[in-house]
Coordinates of C-alpha atoms in Angstrom, one line a residue:
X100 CA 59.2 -30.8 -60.2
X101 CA 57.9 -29.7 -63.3
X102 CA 54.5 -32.1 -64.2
X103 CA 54.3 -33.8 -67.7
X104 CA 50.4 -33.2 -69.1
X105 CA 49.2 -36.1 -71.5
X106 CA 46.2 -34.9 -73.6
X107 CA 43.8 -38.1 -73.8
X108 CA 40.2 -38.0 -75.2
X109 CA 37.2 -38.6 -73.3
X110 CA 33.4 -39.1 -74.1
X111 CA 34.9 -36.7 -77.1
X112 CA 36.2 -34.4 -75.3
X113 CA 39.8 -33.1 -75.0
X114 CA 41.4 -33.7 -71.5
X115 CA 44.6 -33.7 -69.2
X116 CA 46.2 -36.3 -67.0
X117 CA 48.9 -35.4 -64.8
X118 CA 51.9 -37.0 -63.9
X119 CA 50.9 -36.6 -60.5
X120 CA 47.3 -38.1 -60.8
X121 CA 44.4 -38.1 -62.4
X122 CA 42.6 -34.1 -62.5
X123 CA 39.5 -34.5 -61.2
X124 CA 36.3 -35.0 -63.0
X125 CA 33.6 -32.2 -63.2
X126 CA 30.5 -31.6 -64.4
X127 CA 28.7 -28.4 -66.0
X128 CA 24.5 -28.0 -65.6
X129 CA 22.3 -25.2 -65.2
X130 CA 19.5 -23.3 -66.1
X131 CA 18.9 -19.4 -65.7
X132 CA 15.9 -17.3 -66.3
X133 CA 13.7 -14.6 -64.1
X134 CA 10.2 -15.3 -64.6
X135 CA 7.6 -12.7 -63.3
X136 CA 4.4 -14.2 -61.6
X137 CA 2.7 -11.0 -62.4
X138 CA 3.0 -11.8 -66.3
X139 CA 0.4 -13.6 -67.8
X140 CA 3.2 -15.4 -70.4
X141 CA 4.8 -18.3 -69.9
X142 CA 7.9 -19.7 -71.3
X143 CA 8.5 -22.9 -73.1
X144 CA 11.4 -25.1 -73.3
X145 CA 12.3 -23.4 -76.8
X146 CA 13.0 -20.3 -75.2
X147 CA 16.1 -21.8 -73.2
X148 CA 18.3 -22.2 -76.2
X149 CA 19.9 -25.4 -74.3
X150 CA 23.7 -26.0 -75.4
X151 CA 24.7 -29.5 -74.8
X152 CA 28.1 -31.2 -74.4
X153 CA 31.0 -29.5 -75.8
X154 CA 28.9 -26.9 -77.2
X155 CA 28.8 -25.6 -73.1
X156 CA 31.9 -24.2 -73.4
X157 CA 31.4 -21.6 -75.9
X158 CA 29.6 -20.0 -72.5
X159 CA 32.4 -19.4 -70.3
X160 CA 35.5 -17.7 -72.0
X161 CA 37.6 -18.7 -69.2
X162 CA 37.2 -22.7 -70.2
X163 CA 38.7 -22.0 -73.7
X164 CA 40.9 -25.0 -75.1
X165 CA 43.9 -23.2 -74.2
X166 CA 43.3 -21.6 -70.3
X167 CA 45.0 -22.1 -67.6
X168 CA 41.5 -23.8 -65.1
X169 CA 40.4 -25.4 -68.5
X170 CA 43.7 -27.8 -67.8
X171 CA 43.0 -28.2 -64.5
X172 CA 40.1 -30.9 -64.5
X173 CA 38.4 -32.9 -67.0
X174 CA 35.1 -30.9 -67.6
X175 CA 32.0 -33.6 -68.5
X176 CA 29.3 -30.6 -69.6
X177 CA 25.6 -31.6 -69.0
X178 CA 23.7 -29.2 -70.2
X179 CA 23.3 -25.5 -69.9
X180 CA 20.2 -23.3 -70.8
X181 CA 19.4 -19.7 -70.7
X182 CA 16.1 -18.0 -71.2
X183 CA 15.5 -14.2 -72.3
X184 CA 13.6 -13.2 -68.4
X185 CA 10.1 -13.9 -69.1
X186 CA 7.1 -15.6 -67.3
X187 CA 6.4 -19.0 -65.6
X188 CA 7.9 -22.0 -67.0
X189 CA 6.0 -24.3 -68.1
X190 CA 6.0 -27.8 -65.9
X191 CA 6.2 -29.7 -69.0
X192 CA 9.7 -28.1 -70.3
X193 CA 10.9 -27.8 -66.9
X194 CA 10.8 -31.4 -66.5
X195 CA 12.1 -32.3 -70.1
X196 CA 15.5 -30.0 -69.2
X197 CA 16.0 -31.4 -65.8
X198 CA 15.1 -35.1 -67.0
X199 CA 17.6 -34.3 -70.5
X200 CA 20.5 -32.7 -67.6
X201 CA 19.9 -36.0 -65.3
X202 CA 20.0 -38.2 -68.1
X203 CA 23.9 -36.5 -69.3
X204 CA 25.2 -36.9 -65.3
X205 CA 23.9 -40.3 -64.6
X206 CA 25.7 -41.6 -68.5
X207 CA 28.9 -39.4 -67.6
X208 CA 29.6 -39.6 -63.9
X209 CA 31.1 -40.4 -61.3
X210 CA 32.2 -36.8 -60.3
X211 CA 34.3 -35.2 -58.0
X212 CA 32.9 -31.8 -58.7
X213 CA 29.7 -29.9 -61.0
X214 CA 29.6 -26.4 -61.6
X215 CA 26.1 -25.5 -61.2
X216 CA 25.3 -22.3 -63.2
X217 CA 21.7 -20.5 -62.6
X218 CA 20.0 -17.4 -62.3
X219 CA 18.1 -17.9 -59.5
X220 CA 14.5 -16.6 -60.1
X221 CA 13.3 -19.0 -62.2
X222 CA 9.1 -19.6 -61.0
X223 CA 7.6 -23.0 -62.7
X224 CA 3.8 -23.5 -62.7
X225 CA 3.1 -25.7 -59.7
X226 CA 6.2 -26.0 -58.1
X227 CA 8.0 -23.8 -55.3
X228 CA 11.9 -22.9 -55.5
X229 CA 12.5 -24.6 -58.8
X230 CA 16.2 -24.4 -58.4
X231 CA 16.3 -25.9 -54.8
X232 CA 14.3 -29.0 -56.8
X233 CA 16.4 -29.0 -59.7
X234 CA 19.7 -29.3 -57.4
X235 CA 18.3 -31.7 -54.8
X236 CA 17.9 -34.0 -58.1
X237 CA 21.2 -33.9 -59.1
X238 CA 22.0 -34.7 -56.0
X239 CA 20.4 -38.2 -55.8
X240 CA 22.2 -38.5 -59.5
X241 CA 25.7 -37.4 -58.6
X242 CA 25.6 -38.2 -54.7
X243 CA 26.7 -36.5 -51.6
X244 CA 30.4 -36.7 -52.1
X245 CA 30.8 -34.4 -55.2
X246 CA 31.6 -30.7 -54.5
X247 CA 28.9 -28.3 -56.0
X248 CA 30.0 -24.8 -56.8
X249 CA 26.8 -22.9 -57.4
X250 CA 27.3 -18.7 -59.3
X251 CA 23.8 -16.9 -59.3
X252 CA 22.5 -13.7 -60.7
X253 CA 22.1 -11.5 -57.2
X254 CA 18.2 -10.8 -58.3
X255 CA 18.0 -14.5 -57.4
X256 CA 17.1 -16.1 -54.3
X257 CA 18.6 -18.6 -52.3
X258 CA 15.6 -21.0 -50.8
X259 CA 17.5 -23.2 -47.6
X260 CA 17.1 -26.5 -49.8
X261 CA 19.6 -24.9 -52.5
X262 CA 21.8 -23.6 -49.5
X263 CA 21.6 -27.3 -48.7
X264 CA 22.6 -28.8 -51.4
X265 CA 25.0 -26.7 -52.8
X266 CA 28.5 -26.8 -51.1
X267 CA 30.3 -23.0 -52.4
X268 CA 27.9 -20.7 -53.8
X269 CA 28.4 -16.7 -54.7
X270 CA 26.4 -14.3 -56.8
X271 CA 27.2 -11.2 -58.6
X272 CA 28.5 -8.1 -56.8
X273 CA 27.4 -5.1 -59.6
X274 CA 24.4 -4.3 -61.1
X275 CA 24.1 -3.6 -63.9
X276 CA 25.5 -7.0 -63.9
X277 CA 29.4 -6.2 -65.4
X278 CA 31.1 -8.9 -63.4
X279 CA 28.6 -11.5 -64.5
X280 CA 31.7 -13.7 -66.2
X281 CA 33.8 -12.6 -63.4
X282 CA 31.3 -14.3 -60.8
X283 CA 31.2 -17.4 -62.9
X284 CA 35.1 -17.8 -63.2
X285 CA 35.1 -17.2 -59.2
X286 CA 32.5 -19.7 -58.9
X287 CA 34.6 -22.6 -60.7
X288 CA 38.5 -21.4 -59.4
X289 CA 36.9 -21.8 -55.6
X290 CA 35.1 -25.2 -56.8
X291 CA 39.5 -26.5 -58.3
X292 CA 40.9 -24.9 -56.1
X293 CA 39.1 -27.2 -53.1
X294 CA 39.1 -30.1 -55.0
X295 CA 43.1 -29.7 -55.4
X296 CA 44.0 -28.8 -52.1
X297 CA 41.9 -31.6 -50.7
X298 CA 40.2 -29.1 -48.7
X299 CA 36.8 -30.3 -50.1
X300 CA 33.6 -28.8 -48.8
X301 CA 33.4 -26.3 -46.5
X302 CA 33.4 -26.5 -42.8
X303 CA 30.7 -23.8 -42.4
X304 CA 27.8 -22.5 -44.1
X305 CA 26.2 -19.4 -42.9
X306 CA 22.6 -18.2 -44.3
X307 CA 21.0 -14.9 -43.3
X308 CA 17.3 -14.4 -44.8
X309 CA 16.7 -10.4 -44.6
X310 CA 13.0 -9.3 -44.8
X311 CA 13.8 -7.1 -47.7
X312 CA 12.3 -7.4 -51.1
X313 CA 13.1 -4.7 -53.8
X314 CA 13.2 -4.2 -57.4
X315 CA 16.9 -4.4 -58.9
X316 CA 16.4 -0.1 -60.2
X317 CA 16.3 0.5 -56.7
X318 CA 19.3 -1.4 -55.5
X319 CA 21.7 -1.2 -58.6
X320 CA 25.3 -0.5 -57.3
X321 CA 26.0 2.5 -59.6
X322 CA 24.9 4.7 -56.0
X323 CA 24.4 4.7 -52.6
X324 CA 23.5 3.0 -50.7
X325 CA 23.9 -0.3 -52.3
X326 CA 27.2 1.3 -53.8
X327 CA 28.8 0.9 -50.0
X328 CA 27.2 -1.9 -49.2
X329 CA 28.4 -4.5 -52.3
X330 CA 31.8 -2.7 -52.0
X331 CA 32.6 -4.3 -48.6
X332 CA 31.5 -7.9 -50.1
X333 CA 35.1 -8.6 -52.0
X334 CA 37.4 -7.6 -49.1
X335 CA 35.1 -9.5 -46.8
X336 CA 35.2 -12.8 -48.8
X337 CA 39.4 -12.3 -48.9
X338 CA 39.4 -13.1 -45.1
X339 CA 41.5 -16.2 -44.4
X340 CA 39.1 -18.6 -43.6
X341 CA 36.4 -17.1 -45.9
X342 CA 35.5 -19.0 -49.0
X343 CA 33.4 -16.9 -50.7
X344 CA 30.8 -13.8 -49.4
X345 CA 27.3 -12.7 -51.3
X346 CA 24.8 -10.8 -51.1
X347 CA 21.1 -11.6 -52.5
X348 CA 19.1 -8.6 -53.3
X349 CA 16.4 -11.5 -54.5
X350 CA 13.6 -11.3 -57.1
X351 CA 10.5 -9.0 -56.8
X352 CA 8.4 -9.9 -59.3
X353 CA 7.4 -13.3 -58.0
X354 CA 5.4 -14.4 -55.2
X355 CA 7.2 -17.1 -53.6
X356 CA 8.0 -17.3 -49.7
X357 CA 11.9 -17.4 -51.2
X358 CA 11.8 -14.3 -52.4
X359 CA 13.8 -11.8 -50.3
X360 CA 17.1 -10.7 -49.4
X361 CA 19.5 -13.5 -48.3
X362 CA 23.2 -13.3 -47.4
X363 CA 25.3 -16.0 -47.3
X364 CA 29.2 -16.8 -46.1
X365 CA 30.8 -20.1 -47.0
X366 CA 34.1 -21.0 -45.0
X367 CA 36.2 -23.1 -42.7
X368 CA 36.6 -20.4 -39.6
X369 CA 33.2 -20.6 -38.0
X370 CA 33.9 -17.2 -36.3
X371 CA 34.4 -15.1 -39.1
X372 CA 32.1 -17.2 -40.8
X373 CA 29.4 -16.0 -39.0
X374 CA 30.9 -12.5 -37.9
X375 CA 30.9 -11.3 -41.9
X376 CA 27.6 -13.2 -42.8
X377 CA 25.8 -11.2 -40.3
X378 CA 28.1 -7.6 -40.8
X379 CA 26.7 -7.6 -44.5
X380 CA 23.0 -8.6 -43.4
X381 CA 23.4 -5.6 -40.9
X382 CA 24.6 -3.6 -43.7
X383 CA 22.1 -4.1 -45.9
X384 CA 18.9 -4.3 -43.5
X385 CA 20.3 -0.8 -41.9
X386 CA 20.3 1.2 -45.5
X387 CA 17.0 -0.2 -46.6
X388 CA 15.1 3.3 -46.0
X389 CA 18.2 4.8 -48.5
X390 CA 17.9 2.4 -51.3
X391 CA 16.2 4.6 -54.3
X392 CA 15.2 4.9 -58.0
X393 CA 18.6 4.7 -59.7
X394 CA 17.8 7.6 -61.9
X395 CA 14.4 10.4 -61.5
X396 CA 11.0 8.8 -62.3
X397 CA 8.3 10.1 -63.8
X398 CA 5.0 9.1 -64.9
X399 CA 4.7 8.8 -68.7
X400 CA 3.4 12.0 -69.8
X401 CA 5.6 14.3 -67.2
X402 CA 8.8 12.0 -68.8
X403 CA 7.6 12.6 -72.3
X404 CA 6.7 16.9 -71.2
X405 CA 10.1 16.6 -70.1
X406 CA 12.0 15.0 -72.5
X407 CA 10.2 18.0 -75.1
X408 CA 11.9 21.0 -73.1
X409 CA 15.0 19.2 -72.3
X410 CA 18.3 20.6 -74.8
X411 CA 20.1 17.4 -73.8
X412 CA 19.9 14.5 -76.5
X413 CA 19.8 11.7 -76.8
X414 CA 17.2 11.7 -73.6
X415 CA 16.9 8.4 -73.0
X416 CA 12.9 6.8 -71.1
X417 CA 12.9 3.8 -69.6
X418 CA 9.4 2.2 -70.2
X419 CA 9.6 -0.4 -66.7
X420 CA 6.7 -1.7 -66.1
X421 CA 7.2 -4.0 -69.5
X422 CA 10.8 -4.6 -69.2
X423 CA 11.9 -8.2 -70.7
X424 CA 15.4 -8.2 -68.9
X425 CA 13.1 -8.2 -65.5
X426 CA 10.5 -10.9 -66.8
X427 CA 7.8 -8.6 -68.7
X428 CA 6.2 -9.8 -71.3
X429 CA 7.4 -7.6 -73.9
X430 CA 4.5 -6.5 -76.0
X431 CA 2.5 -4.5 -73.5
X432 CA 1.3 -1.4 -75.9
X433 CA 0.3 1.2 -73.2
X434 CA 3.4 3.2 -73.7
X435 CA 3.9 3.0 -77.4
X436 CA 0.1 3.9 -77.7
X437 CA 0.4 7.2 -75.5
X438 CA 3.5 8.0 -77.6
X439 CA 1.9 7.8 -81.1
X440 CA -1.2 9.8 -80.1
X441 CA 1.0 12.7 -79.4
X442 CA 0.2 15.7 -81.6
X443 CA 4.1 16.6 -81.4
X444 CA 5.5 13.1 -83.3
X445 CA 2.9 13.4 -86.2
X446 CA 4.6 15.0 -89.0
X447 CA 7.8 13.2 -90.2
X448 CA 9.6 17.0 -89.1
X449 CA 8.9 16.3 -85.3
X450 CA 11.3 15.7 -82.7
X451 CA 13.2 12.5 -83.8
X452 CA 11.9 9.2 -81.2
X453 CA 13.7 5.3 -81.5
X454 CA 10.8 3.3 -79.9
X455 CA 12.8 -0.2 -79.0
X456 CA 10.4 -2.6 -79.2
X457 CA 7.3 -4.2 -79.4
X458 CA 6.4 -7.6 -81.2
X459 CA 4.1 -7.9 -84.0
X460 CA 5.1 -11.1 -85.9
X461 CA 1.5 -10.4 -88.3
X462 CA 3.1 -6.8 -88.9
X463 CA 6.9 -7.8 -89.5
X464 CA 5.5 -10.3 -92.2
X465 CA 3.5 -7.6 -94.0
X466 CA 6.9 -5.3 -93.9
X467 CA 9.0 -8.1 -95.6
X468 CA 6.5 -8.1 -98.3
X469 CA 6.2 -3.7 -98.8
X470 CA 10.1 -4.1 -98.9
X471 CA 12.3 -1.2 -97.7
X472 CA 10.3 2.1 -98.3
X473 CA 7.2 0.6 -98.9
X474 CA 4.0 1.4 -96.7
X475 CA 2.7 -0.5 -94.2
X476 CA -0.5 -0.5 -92.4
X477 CA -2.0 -3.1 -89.3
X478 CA -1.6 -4.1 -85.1
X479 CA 1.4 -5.0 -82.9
X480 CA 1.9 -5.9 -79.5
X481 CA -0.9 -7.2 -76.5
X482 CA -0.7 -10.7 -77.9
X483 CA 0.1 -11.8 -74.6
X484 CA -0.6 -9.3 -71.8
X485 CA -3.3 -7.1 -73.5
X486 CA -4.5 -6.0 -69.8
X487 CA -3.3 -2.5 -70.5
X488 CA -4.0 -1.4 -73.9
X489 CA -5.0 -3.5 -76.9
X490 CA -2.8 -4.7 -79.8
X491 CA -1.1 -0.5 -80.9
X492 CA -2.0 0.6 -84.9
X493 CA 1.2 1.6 -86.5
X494 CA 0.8 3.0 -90.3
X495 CA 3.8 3.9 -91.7
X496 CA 7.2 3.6 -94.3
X497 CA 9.4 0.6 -93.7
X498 CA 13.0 1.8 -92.9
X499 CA 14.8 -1.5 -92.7
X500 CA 14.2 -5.1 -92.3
X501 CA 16.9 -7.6 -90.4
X502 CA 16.8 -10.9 -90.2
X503 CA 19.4 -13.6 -87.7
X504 CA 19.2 -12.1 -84.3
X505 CA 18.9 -14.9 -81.7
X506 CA 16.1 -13.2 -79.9
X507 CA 14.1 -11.0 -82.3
X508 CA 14.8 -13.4 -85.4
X509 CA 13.4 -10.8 -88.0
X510 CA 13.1 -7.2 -86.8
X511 CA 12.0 -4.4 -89.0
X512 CA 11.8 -0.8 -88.1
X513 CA 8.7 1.5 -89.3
X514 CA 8.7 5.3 -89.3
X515 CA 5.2 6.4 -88.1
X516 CA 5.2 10.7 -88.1
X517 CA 8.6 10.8 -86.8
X518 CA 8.8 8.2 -84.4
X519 CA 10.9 5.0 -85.5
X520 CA 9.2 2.0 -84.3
X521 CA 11.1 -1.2 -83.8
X522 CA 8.9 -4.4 -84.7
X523 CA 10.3 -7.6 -84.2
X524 CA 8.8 -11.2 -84.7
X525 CA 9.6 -12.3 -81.0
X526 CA 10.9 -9.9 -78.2
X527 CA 13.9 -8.7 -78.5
X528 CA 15.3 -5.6 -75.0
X529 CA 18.1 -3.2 -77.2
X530 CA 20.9 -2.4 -74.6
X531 CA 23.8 -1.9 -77.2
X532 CA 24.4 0.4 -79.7
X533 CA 24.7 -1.8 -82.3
X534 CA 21.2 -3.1 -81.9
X535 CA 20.3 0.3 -83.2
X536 CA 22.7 0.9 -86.0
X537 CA 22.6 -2.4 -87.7
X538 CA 19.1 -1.3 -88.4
X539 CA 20.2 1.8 -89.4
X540 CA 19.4 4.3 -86.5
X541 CA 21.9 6.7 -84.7
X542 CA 20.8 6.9 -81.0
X543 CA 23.1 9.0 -80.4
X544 CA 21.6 11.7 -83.2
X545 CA 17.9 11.1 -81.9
X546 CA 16.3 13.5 -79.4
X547 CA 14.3 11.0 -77.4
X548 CA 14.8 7.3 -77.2
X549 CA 12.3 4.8 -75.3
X550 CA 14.0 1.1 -74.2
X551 CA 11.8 -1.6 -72.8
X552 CA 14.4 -1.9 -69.8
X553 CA 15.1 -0.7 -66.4
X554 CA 18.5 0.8 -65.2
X555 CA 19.9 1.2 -68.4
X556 CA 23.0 -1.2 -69.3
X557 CA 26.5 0.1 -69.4
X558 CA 26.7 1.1 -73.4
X559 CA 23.4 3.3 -73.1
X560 CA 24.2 4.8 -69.7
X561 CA 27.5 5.9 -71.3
X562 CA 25.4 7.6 -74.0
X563 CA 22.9 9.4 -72.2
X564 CA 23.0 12.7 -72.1
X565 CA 19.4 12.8 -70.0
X566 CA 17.3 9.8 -68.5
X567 CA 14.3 9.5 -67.1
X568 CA 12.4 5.7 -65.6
X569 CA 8.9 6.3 -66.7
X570 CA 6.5 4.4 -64.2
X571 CA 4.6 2.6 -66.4
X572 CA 2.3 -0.5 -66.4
X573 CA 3.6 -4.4 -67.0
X574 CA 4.3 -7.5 -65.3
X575 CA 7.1 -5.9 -63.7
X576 CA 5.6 -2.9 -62.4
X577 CA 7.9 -0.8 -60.0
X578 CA 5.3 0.2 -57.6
X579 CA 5.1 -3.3 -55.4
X580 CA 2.5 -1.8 -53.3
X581 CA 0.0 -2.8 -56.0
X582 CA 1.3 -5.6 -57.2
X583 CA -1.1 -8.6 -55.3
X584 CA 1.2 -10.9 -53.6
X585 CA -0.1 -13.6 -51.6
X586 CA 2.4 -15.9 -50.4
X587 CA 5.7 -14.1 -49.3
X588 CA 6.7 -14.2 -45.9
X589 CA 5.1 -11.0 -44.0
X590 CA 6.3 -8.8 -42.6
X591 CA 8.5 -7.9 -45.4
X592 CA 10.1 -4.2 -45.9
X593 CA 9.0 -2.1 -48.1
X594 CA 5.3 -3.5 -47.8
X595 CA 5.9 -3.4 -44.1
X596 CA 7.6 0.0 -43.5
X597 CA 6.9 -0.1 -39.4
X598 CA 8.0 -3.8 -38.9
X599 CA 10.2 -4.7 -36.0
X600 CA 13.6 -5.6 -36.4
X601 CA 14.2 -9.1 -37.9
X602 CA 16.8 -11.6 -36.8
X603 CA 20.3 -11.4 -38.4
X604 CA 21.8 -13.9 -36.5
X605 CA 23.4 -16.3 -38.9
X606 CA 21.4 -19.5 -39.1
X607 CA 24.2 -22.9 -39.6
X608 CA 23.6 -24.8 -42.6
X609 CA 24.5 -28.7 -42.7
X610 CA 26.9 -29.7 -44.8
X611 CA 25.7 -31.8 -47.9
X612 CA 26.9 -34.9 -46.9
X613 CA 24.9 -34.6 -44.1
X614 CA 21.8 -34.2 -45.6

C-alpha cells in the first residue's frame, strides 16, 4: 500500500508524516577538530564556524530538501561545528559550544534518534577525552532511550566512555579521507534504518584497544599495508548480523591515554560480532612493522638537492612537521627560511617555487596598500610557534591580492627571487588546484611546489609528477620518538618496538541503556 506523505512544519523546519505514523524525531550535533598537544596554539570558539539549525543541513548533501533519508525522519539540527585542525581548545569555548548544543536538545527534544558527527581528536585544556564528555552530556539531556549514531574521522580515537554512550558508531575507511561524506551518510541510513525496523540499539558492542599509535602518512590507504587491511573492513561490516565495522588508526599528536588504535564491531550476532572485531585488530597489530612513509622522505635540504636535479615537474615537498590539516600551527618559518637563503631562487630567472603558506596578517596589510606590482618589504610567520625559526623576512613584488576565503580571509602572494610566497591573514593548507590559480599561479607549470600538508590530497597527488615528505620541524613532527609524551598508555608500538603481544580479545561494551 502505497503511503500518503503530508509536509507539516516544525520549529521552522519542513517535515513528513506518514500515513503509517509519525517518522521519528532526530537530532543533529557535533563538533570536529584534531588538536596537537605538541603546538603551543590554541583554538578558540571562532575558529569552529558553528552552523546552527537549518543552516546544519547545508553539511550533509545527502539531507537535501528533496532526498530520499531527508523524508524519512523529522531532523531537529543542534548544532554542528568544524574547526581547521589546530591546537588545544580552549576550556572556555569548549564549554560555550557544548552549553549552546545542550541548550538546542533540551528546547527541541524528545528524540528517538541524534546523529552525532565528530572528528575524534579534539584535546581541550584540562579535560581528558573531550568527546566521551561532550556525549555523556547529551546523554543526561536526551536520555538513555534515544539511538545515537556516532561517524568519526579514523585519526580519532574512541575512549570507552564514547564507546559507551554511543549506540552505532563507524569511521572512515580511506585516507586521504575520499569517503568522508560516504561515512556520514552510512552513519545516519544505519541510525533510520534501526529506528524503522524497530530493531533499535544493538545487541552487541565489541571494542579492541590496539597498542599502536602512528601518524596518518604512515598508514594512508593509498599502499600496503594499510591498503589490505581497510579493504577487508566493508565486506566484514556486510555480514548478516553485523551493523557496522571500523577501524581507528587514532591521533598521534596528542598525549592522551586514548590515543591509539581501536577497532570496534557493532551488531546483533555476538559470535561474529566478536570473531570480525578481533580478525581486523589481528590484522592491523600483525602489519604494524609494514606500515611506512606514504611517499620517500627526506630531510629539507636532500628534498630541495633533489627536487634541483629532478627533470620531473611539478615536484611537489611536503613541509610536515607544520602541517595544519594534522593540527600544526601553520606559521612555523623554518622551512620557508631555509628556502629563501638558497643562492639558486635569488634571481627572478631561477627555478620557479609556489611556497603555500605562511601567515603574516602585518605583511598582507602592507601588500593591500603597495597594490598589485608594488614592492613590499617586512616579517611573516612564528607568531605562534616561533620555537624553530623567528618571524621569516620576505622583500619582494606583490603578484596578487584575494580577499573571501573562509580560512585565509585575505591572501596575497609575493614573488621574492623566484620563489612565489603565499601570505595569508590567517592559515589557510592549499590542497586544490584552484587555491593556486585563483591567485594566479599554474602548479602545474612550476618546477618545485612546497604544501604545508602531509600525504598530499587527491587533486595534487593526481598532479605530481615527483614528491618528496620533507622531515621538518612543527607541532606535528613525524619522528614520534622525539616528540615528549607523558601520559599514553606504555607499552605502545612504535615507541615500544620489542613489546609483548597485547590482548585482542574483544572487550563487551554495555549497552547505553544500561549505563
Amino acid at each position: 500500500m502505497k503511503h500518503l506523505f503530508l509536509l507539516v512544519s516544525i520549529g521552522g523546519l519542513m517535515a513528513s508524516v506518514s500515513a503509517a505514523g509519525p517518522l521519528p524525531r532526530i537530532a543533529i550535533a557535533g563538533l570536529a577538530i584534531e588538536s596537537s598537544t605538541f603546538s603551543p596554539a590554541l583554538t578558540d570558539e571562532e575558529a569552529f564556524h558553528a552552523k546552527y539549525g537549518a543552516d546544519v543541513f547545508s553539511l550533509y548533501p545527502f539531507l537535501s530538501p528533496d532526498s530520499s533519508l531527508r523524508r524519512r525522519a523529522v531532523w531537529i539540527p543542534a548544532l554542528i561545528g568544524r574547526a581547521l585542525p589546530g591546537g588545544t581548545v580552549t576550556r572556555e569555548a569548549y564549554e560555550s559550544l557544548v552549553r549552546k548544543t545542550l541548550e538546542a536538545l533540551a528546547k527541541n527534544g524528545p528524540y528517538d534518534g541524534l546523529y552525532f558527527d565528530i572528528h575524534g581528536a579534539m584535546s581541550v585544556v584540562g579535560l581528558d577525552d573531550p568527546e566521551g564528555d561532550f556525549l555523556m552530556r547529551i546523554r543526561k539531556v536526551v536520555g538513555k532511550s534515544t539511538v545515537i549514531s556516532t561517524s568519526m574521522d579514523l585519526h580519532g580515537n574512541v575512549s570507552w566512555r564514547l564507546a559507551e554512550n554511543t549506540d552505532l558508531i563507524t569511521c572512515y575507511r580511506m585516507a586521504p579521507h575520499e569517503d568522508a561524506m560516504e561515512t556520514k551518510e552510512r552513519a545516519v541510513e544505519n541510525l533510520v534504518y534501526r529506528i524503522e525496523s524497530g530493531k533499535g540499539k544493538p545487541a552487541y558492542k565489541a571494542w579492541i584497544p590496539i597498542p599502536v599509535l602512528l601518524p596518518g602518512e604512515k598508514t594512508s590507504t593509498r599502499i600496503e599495508p594499510a591498503k589490505s587491511v581497510y579493504r577487508a573492513v566493508a565486506p566484514a561490516s556486510r555480514q548478516k548480523g553485523i551493523i557496522d565495522a571500523a577501524i581507528w588508526v587514532g591521533y598521534a599528536w596528542a598525549d592522551e591515554p586514548r590515543n591509539h588504535a581501536v577497532v570496534m564491531v557493532t551488531g546483533d550476532d555476538k559470535e561474529k560480532v566478536a570473531r570480525t572485531a578481533e580478525q581486523l585488530a589481528r590484522s592491523f597489530w600483525d602489519a604494524r612493522s609494514g606500515y611506512a612513509f606514504v611517499a620517500p622522505t627526506e630531510n629539507l635540504p636532500e628534498c630541495l638537492d633533489s627536487a634541483l636535479k629532478s627533470p620531473l615537474h611539478p615536484f611537489f615537498i611536503s613541509d610536515m612537521g607544520d602541517n595544519p590539516t594534522a593540527g600544526g600551527a601553520g606559521d612555523v618559518t623554518w622551512t620557508l627560511t631555509q628556502i629563501l637563503a638558497r643562492p639558486e631562487f635569488k634571481s627572478a630567472g631561477g627555478p620557479s617555487v609556489i611556497y603555500a603558506s605562511i601567515p603574516g596578517p602585518e605583511l598582507v596589510e602592507k601588500a593591500i596598500q603597495a597594490g598589485v606590482g608594488g614592492q613590499v618589504d617586512g616579517y611573516a610567520g612564528a607568531k605562534v610557534d616561533a620555537r624553530y625559526a623567528p618571524p621569516v623576512h620576505i622583500a619582494g613584488t606583490v603578484e596578487s591580492i584575494e580577499s573571501g576565503d573562509k580560512d585565509a580571509v585575505v591572501e596575497v602572494v609575493v614573488r621574492v627571487g623566484s620563489v612565489h610566497v603565499i601570505i595569508t591573514q590567517k592559515r589557510k593548507p592549499y590542497h586544490k588546484e584552484v587555491d593556486f590559480t585563483r591567485l594566479g599561479l599554474y602548479p602545474r607549470k612550476t618546477d618545485i611546489v612546497f604544501v604545508k600538508i602531509g600525504y598530499l590530497e587527491p587533486e595534487l597527488y593526481a598532479m605530481r609528477a615527483a614528491w618528496l615528505m620533507a622531515l621538518t620541524p612543527g607541532g606535528v613532527d613525524q619522528n614520534l620518538e622525539r616528540l615528549p609524551y607523558k601520559r599514553i598508555q606504555r607499552p605502545m608500538f612504535p615507541l615500544d618496538k620489542n613489546m609483548a603481544e597485547p590482548d585482542l580479545s574483544a572487550k563487551w561494551v554495555p549497552s547505553s541503556d544500561r549505563l
